[in-house]
PDB file of C-alpha atoms in Angstrom:
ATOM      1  CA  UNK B  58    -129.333 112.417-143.199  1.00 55.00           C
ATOM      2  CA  UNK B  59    -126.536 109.805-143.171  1.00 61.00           C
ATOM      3  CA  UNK B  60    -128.000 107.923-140.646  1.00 53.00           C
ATOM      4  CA  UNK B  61    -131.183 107.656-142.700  1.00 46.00           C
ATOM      5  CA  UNK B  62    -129.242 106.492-145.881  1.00 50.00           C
ATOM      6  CA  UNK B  63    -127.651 103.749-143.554  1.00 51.00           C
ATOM      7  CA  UNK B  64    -130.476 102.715-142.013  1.00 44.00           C
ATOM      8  CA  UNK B  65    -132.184 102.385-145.355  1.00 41.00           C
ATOM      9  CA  UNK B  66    -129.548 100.422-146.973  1.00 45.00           C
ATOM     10  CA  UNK B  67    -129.048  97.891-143.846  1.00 43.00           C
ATOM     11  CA  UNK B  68    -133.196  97.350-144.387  1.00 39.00           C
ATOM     12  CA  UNK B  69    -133.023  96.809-147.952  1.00 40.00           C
ATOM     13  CA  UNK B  70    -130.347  94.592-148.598  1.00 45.00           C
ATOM     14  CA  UNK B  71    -131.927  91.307-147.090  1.00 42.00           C
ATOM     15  CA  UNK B  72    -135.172  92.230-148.972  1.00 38.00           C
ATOM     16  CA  UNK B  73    -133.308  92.546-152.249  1.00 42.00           C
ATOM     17  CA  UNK B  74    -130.828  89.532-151.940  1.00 40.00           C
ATOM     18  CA  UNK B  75    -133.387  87.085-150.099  1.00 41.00           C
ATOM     19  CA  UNK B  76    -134.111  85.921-153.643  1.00 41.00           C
ATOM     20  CA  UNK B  77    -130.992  84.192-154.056  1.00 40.00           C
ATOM     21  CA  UNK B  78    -131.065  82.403-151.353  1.00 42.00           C
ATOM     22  CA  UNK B  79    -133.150  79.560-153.252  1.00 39.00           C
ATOM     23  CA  UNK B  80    -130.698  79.836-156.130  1.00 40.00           C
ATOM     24  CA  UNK B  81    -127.447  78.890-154.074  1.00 39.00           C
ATOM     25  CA  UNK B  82    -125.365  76.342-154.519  1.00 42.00           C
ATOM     26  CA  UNK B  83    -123.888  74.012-152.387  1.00 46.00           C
ATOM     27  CA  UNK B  84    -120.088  74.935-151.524  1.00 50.00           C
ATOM     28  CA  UNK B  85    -117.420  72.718-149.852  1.00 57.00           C
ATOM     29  CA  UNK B  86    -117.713  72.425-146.008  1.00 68.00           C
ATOM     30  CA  UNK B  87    -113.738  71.690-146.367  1.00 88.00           C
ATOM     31  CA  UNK B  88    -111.829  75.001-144.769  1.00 93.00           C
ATOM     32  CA  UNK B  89    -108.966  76.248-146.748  1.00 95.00           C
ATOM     33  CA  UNK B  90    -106.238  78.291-145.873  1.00 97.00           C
ATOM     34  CA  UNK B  91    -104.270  81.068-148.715  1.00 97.00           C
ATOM     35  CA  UNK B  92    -101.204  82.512-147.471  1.00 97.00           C
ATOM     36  CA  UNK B  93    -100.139  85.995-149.760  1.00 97.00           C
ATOM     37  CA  UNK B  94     -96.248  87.161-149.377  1.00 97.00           C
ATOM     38  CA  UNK B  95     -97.313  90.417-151.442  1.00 97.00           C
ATOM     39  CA  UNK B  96     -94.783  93.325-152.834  1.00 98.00           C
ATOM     40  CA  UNK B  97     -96.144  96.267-153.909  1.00 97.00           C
ATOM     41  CA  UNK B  98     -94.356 100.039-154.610  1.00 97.00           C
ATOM     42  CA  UNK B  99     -96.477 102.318-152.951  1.00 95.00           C
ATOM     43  CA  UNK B 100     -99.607 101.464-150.564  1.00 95.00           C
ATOM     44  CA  UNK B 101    -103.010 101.972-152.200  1.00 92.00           C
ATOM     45  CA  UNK B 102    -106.055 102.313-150.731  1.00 92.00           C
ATOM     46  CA  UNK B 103    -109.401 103.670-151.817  1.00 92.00           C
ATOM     47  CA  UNK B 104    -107.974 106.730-153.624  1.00 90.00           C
ATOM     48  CA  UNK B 105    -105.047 107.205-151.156  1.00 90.00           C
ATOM     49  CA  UNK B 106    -101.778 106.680-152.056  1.00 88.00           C
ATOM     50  CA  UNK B 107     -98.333 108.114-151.595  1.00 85.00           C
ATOM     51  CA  UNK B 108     -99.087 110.158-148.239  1.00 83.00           C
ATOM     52  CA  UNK B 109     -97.919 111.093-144.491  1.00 82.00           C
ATOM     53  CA  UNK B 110    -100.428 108.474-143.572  1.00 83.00           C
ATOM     54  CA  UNK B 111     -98.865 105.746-146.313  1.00 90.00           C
ATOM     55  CA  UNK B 112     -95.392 106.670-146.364  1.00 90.00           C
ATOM     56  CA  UNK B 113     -93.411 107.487-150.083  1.00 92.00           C
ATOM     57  CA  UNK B 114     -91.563 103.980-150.212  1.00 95.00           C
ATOM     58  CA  UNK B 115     -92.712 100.483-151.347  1.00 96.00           C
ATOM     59  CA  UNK B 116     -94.113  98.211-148.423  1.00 97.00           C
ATOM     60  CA  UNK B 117     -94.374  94.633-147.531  1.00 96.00           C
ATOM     61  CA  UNK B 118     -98.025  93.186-146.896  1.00 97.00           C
ATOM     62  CA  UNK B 119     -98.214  89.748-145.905  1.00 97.00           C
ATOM     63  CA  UNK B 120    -101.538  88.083-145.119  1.00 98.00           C
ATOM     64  CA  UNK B 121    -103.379  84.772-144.799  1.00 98.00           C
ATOM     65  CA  UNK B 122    -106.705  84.129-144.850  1.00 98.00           C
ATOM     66  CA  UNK B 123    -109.383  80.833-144.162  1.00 97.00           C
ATOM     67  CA  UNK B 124    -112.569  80.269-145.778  1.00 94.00           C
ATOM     68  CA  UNK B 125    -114.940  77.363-145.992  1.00 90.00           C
ATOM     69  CA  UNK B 126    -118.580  77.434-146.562  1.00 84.00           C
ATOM     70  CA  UNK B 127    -120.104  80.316-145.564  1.00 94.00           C
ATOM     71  CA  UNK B 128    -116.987  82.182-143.785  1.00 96.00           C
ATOM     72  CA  UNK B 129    -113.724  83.967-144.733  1.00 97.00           C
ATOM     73  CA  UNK B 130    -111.138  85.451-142.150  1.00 97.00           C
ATOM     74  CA  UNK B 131    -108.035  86.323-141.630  1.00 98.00           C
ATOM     75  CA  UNK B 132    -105.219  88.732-141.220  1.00 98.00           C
ATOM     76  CA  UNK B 133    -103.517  91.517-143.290  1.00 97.00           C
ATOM     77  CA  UNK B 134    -100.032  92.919-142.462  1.00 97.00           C
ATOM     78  CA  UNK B 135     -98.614  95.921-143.981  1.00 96.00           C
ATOM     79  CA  UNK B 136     -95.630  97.900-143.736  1.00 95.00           C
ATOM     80  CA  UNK B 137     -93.355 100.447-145.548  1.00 95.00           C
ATOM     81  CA  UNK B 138     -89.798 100.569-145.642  1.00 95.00           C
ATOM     82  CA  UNK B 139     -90.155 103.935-145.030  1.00 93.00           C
ATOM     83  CA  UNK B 140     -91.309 102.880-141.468  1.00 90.00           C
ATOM     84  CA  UNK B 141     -94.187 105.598-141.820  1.00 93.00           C
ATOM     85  CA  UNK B 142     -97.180 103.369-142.520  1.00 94.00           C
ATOM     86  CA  UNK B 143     -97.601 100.375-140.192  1.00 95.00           C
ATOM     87  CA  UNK B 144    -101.149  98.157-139.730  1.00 95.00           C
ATOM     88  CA  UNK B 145    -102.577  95.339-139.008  1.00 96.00           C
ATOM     89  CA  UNK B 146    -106.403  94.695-140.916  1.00 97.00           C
ATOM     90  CA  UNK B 147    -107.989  90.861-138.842  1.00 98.00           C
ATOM     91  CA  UNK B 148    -111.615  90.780-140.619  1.00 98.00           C
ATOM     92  CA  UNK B 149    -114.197  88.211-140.333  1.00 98.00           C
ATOM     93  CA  UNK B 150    -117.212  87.601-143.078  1.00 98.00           C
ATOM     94  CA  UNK B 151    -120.331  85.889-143.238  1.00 98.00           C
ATOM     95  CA  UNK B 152    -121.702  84.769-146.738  1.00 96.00           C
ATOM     96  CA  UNK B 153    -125.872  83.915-145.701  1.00 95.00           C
ATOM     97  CA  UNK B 154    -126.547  83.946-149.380  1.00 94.00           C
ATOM     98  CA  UNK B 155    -124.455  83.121-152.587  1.00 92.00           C
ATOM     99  CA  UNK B 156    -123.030  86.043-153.596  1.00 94.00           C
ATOM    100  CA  UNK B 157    -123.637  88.452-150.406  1.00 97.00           C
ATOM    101  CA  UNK B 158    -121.444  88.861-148.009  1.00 97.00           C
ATOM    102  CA  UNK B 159    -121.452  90.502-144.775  1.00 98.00           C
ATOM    103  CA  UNK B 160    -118.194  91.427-142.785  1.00 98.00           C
ATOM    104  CA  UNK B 161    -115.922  93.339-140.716  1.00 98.00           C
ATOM    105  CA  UNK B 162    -112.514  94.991-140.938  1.00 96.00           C
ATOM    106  CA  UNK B 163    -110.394  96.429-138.234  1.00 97.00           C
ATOM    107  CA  UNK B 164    -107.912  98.799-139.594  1.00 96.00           C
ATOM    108  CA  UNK B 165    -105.526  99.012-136.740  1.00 96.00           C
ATOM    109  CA  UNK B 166    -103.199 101.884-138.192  1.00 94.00           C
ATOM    110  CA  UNK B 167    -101.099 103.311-135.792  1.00 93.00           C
ATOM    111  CA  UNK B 168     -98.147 103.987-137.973  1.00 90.00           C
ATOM    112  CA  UNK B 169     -94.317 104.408-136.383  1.00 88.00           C
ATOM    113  CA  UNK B 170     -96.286 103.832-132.701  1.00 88.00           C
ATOM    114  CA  UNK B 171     -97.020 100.403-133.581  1.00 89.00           C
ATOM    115  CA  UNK B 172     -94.615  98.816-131.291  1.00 83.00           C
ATOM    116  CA  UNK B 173     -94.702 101.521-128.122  1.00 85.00           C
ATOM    117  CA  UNK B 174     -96.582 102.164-125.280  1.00 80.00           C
ATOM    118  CA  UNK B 175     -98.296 105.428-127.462  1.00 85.00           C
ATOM    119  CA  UNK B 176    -100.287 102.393-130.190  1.00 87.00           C
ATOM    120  CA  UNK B 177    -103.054 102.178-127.647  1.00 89.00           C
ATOM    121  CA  UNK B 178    -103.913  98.596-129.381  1.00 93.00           C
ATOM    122  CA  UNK B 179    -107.264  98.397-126.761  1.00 94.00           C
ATOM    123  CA  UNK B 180    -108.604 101.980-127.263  1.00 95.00           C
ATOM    124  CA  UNK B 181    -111.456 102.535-130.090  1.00 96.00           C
ATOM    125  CA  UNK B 182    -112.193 106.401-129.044  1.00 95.00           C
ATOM    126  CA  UNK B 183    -113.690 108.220-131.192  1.00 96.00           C
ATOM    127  CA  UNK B 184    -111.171 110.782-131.439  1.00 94.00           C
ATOM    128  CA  UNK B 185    -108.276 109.154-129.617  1.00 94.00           C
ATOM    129  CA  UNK B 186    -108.397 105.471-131.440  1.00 95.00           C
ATOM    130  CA  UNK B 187    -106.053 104.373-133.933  1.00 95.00           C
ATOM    131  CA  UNK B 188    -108.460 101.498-134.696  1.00 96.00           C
ATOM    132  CA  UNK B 189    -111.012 102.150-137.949  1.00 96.00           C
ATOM    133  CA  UNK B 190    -113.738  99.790-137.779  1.00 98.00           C
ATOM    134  CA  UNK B 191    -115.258  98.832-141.229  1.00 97.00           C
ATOM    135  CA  UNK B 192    -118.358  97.541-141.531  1.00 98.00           C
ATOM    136  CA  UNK B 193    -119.169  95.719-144.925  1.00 98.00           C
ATOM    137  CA  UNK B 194    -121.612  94.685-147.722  1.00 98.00           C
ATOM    138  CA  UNK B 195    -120.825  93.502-150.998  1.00 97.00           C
ATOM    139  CA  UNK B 196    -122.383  91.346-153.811  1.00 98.00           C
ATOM    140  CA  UNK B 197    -121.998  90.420-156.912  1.00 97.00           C
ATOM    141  CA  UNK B 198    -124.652  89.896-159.410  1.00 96.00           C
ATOM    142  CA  UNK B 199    -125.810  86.347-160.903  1.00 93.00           C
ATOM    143  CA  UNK B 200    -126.083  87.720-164.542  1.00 91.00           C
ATOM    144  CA  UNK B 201    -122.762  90.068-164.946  1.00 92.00           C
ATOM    145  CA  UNK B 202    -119.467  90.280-163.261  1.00 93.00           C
ATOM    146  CA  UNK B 203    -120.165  93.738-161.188  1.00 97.00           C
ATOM    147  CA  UNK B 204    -119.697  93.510-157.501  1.00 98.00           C
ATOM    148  CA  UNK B 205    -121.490  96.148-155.627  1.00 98.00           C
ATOM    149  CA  UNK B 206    -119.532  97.509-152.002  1.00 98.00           C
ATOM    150  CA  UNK B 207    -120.640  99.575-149.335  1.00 98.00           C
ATOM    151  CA  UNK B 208    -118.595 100.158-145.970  1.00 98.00           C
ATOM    152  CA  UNK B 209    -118.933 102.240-142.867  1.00 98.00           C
ATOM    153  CA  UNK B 210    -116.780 102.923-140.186  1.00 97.00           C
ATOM    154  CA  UNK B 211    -118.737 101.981-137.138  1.00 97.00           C
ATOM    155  CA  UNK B 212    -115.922 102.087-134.230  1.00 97.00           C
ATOM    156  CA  UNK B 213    -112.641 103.941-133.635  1.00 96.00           C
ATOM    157  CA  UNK B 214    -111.558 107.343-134.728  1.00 95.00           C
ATOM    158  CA  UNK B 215    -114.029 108.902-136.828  1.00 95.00           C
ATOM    159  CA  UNK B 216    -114.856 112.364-135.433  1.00 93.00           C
ATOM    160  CA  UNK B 217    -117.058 115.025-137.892  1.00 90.00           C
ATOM    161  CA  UNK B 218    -116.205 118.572-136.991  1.00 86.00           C
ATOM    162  CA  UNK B 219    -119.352 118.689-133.985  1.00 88.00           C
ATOM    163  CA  UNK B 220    -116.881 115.596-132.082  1.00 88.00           C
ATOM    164  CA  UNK B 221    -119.661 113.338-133.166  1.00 92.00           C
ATOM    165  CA  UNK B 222    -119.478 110.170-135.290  1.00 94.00           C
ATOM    166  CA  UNK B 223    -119.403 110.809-139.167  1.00 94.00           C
ATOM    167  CA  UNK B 224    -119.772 107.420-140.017  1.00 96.00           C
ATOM    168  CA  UNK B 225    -116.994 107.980-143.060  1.00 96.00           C
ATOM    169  CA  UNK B 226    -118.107 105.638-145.903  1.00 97.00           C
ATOM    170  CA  UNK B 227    -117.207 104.248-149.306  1.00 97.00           C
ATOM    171  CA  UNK B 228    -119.188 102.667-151.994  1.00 98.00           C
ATOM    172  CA  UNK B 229    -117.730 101.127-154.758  1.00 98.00           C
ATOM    173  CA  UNK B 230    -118.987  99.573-158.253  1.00 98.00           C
ATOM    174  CA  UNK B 231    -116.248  97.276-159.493  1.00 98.00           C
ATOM    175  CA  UNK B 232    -116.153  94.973-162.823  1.00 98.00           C
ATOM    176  CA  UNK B 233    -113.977  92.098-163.689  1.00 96.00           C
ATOM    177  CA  UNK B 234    -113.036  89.969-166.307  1.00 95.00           C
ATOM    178  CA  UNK B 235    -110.289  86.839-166.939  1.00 94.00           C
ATOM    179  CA  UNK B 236    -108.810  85.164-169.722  1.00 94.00           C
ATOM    180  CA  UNK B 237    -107.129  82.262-168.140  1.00 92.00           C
ATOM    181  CA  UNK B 238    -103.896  83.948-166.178  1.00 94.00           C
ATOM    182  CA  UNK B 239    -104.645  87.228-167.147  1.00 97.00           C
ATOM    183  CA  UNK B 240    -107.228  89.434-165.260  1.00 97.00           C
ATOM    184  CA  UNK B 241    -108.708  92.795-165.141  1.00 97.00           C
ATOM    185  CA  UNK B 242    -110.353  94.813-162.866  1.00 98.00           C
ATOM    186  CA  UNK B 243    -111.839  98.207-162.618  1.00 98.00           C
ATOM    187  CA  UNK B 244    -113.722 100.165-159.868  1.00 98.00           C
ATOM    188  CA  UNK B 245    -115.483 103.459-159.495  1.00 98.00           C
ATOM    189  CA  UNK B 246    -115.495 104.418-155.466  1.00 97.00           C
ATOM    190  CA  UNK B 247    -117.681 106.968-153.821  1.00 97.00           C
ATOM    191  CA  UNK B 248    -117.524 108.807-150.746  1.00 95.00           C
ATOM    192  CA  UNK B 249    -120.794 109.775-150.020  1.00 95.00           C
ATOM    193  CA  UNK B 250    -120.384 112.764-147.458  1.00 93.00           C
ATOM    194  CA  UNK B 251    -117.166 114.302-146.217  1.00 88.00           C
ATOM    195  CA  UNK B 252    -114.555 112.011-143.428  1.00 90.00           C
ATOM    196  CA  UNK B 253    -111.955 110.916-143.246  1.00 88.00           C
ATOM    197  CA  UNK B 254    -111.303 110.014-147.173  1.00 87.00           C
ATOM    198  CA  UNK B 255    -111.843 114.055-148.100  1.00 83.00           C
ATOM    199  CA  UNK B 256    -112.744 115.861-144.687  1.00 78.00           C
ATOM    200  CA  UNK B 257    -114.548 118.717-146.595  1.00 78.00           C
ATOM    201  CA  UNK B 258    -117.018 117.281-149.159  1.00 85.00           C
ATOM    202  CA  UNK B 259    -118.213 114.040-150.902  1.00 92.00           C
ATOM    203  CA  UNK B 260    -117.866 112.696-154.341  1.00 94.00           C
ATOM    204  CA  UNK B 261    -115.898 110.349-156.661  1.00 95.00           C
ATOM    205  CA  UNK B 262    -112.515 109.758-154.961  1.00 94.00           C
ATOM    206  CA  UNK B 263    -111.717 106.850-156.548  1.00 96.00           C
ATOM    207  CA  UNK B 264    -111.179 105.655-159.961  1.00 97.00           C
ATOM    208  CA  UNK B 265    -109.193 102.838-160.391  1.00 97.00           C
ATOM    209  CA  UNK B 266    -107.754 100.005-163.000  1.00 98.00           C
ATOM    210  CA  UNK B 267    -105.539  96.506-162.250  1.00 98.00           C
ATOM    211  CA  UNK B 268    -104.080  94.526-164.815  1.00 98.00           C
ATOM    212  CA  UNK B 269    -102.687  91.333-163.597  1.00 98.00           C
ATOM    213  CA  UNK B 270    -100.851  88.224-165.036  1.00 98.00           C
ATOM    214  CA  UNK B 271    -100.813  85.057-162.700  1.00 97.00           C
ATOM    215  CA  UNK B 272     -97.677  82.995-163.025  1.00 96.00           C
ATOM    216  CA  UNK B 273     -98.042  79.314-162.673  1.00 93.00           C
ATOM    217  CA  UNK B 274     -94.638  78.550-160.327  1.00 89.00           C
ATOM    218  CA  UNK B 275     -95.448  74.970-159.002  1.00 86.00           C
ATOM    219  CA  UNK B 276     -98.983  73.672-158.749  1.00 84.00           C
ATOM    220  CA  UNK B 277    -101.290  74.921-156.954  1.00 90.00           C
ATOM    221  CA  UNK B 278     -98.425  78.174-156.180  1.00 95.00           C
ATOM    222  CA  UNK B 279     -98.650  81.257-157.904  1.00 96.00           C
ATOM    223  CA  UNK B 280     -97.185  84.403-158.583  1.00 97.00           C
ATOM    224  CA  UNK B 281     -99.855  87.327-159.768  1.00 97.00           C
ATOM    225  CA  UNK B 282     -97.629  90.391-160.936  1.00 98.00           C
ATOM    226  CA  UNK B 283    -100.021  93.170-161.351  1.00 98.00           C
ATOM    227  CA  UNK B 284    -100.091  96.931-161.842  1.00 97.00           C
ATOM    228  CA  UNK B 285    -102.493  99.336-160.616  1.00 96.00           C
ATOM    229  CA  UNK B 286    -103.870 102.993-162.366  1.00 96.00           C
ATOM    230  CA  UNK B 287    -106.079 104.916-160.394  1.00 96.00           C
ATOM    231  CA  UNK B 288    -107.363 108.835-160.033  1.00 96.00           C
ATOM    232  CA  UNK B 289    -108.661 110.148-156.984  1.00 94.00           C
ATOM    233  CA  UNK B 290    -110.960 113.235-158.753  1.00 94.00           C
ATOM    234  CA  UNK B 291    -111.685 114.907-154.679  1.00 92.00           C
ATOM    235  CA  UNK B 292    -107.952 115.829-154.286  1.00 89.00           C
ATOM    236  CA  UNK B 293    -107.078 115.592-158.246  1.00 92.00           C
ATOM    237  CA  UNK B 294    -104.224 113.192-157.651  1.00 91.00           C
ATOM    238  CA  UNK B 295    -103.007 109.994-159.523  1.00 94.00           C
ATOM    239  CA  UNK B 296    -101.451 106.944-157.837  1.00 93.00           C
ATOM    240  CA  UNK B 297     -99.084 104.196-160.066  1.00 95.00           C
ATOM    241  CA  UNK B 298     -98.769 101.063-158.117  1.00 96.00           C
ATOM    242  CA  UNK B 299     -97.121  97.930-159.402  1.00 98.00           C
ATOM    243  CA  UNK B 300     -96.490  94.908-157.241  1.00 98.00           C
ATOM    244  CA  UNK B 301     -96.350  90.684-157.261  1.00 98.00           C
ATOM    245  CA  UNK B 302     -97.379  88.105-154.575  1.00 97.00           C
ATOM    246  CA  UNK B 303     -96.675  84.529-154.372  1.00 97.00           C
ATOM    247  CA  UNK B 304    -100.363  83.217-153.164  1.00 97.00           C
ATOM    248  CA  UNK B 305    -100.153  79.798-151.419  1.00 96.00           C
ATOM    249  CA  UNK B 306    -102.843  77.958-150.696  1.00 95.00           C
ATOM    250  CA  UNK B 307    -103.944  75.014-149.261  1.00 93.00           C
ATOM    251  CA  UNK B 308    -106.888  72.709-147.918  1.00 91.00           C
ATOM    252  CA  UNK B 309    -107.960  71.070-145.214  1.00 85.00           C
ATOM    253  CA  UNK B 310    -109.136  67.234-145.223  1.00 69.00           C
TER     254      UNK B 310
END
């Protein structure tokens, strides 16, 4: 069954986004870089939060990232000073059409191992990996500010309860909204079938509200200070997460 509802979405998104291919718009060929120094009191991710797998302390996550025309990649670094949660997230991403883009993250997580012989940085097992490989699909529509999300984990640890692959996966529906420094965003995330978000069932396990406020420091730097609200309805938890980056970025001639 969930390879059939993969399958089915992989063949249907061309079909449904080829349209916009004729409607795209021409986008600079330059490459720029962003660099993000980011602050933030608890790691948040997808409905998780405050965890043995995230640690109960704030954590540093660093990252920089190039894009140009049709590509975006780069590098996220996080870290808790709890020492508990430790990873390093490279991803790559094609855009073939506006709006769509196709990509993949890998969630090297291997916690306090990170710097011993036990990290296994070169082994994507499925039960012995501490690699989670994300596969990606977003867009966002031409008429409303709603971004649609869908990612599978394709490679790395992600054993169902028969040793086989369970493809764990998360769709989201997100909406945004700015008025000039200050933002919004909100996002309703779905784990289809039971992995490694709830092991025992699917369903909503993610709910989830930023408010942010970008501070002009020196132009083009600036400082977003934002603060997260978000409900995780599979294990009935809420997560408070406020943070602030200094975003740097920059462009090549």
């Amino acid at each position: 069954m969930k390879k059939t509802i993969l399958l089915f979405f992989i063949l249907i998104c061309p079909t449904a986004f080829a349209q916009t291919n004729s409607e795209a718009e021409d986008k600079s060929s330059k490459w720029k870089m962003i660099g993000n120094v980011q602050y933030v009191t608890q790691h948040q991710w997808r409905g998780l939060g405050r965890s043995q797998l995230f640690g109960r302390a704030p954590a540093f996550e660093p990252s920089i990232s190039f894009f140009n025309k049709n590509w975006n990649l780069g590098v996220f670094v996080g870290s808790s000073f709890d020492d508990v949660y430790k990873a390093i997230l490279p991803w790559v991403s094609f855009s073939p059409v506006k709006n769509l883009w196709i990509g993949v993250w890998d969630i090297y997580s291997p916690g306090k191992k990170l710097w011993t012989s036990e990290a296994k940085p070169f082994d994507f097992g499925l039960t012995t990996s501490n690699h989670f490989v994300d596969a990606v699909i977003s867009y966002k529509l031409p008429w409303f500010p709603l971004t649609l999300k869908w990612a599978t984990i394709v490679a790395g640890k992600d054993p169902d309860a028969e040793g086989k692959r369970n493809f764990t996966t998360y769709a989201e529906v997100s909406y945004a909204h700015n008025w000039d420094d200050f933002s919004i965003w909100g996002g309703v995330g779905v784990t289809p079938w039971g992995g490694l978000y709830y092991r025992d069932k699917g369903g909503i396990n993610n709910l989830e509200v930023k408010l942010q406020y970008n501070f002009r420091l020196y132009e083009p730097i600036t400082m977003p200070v934002f603060t997260k609200f978000t409900y995780n309805p599979l294990s009935d938890q809420f997560h408070f997460v406020a943070g602030a980056s200094i975003i740097i970025p920059y462009s090549f001639k």
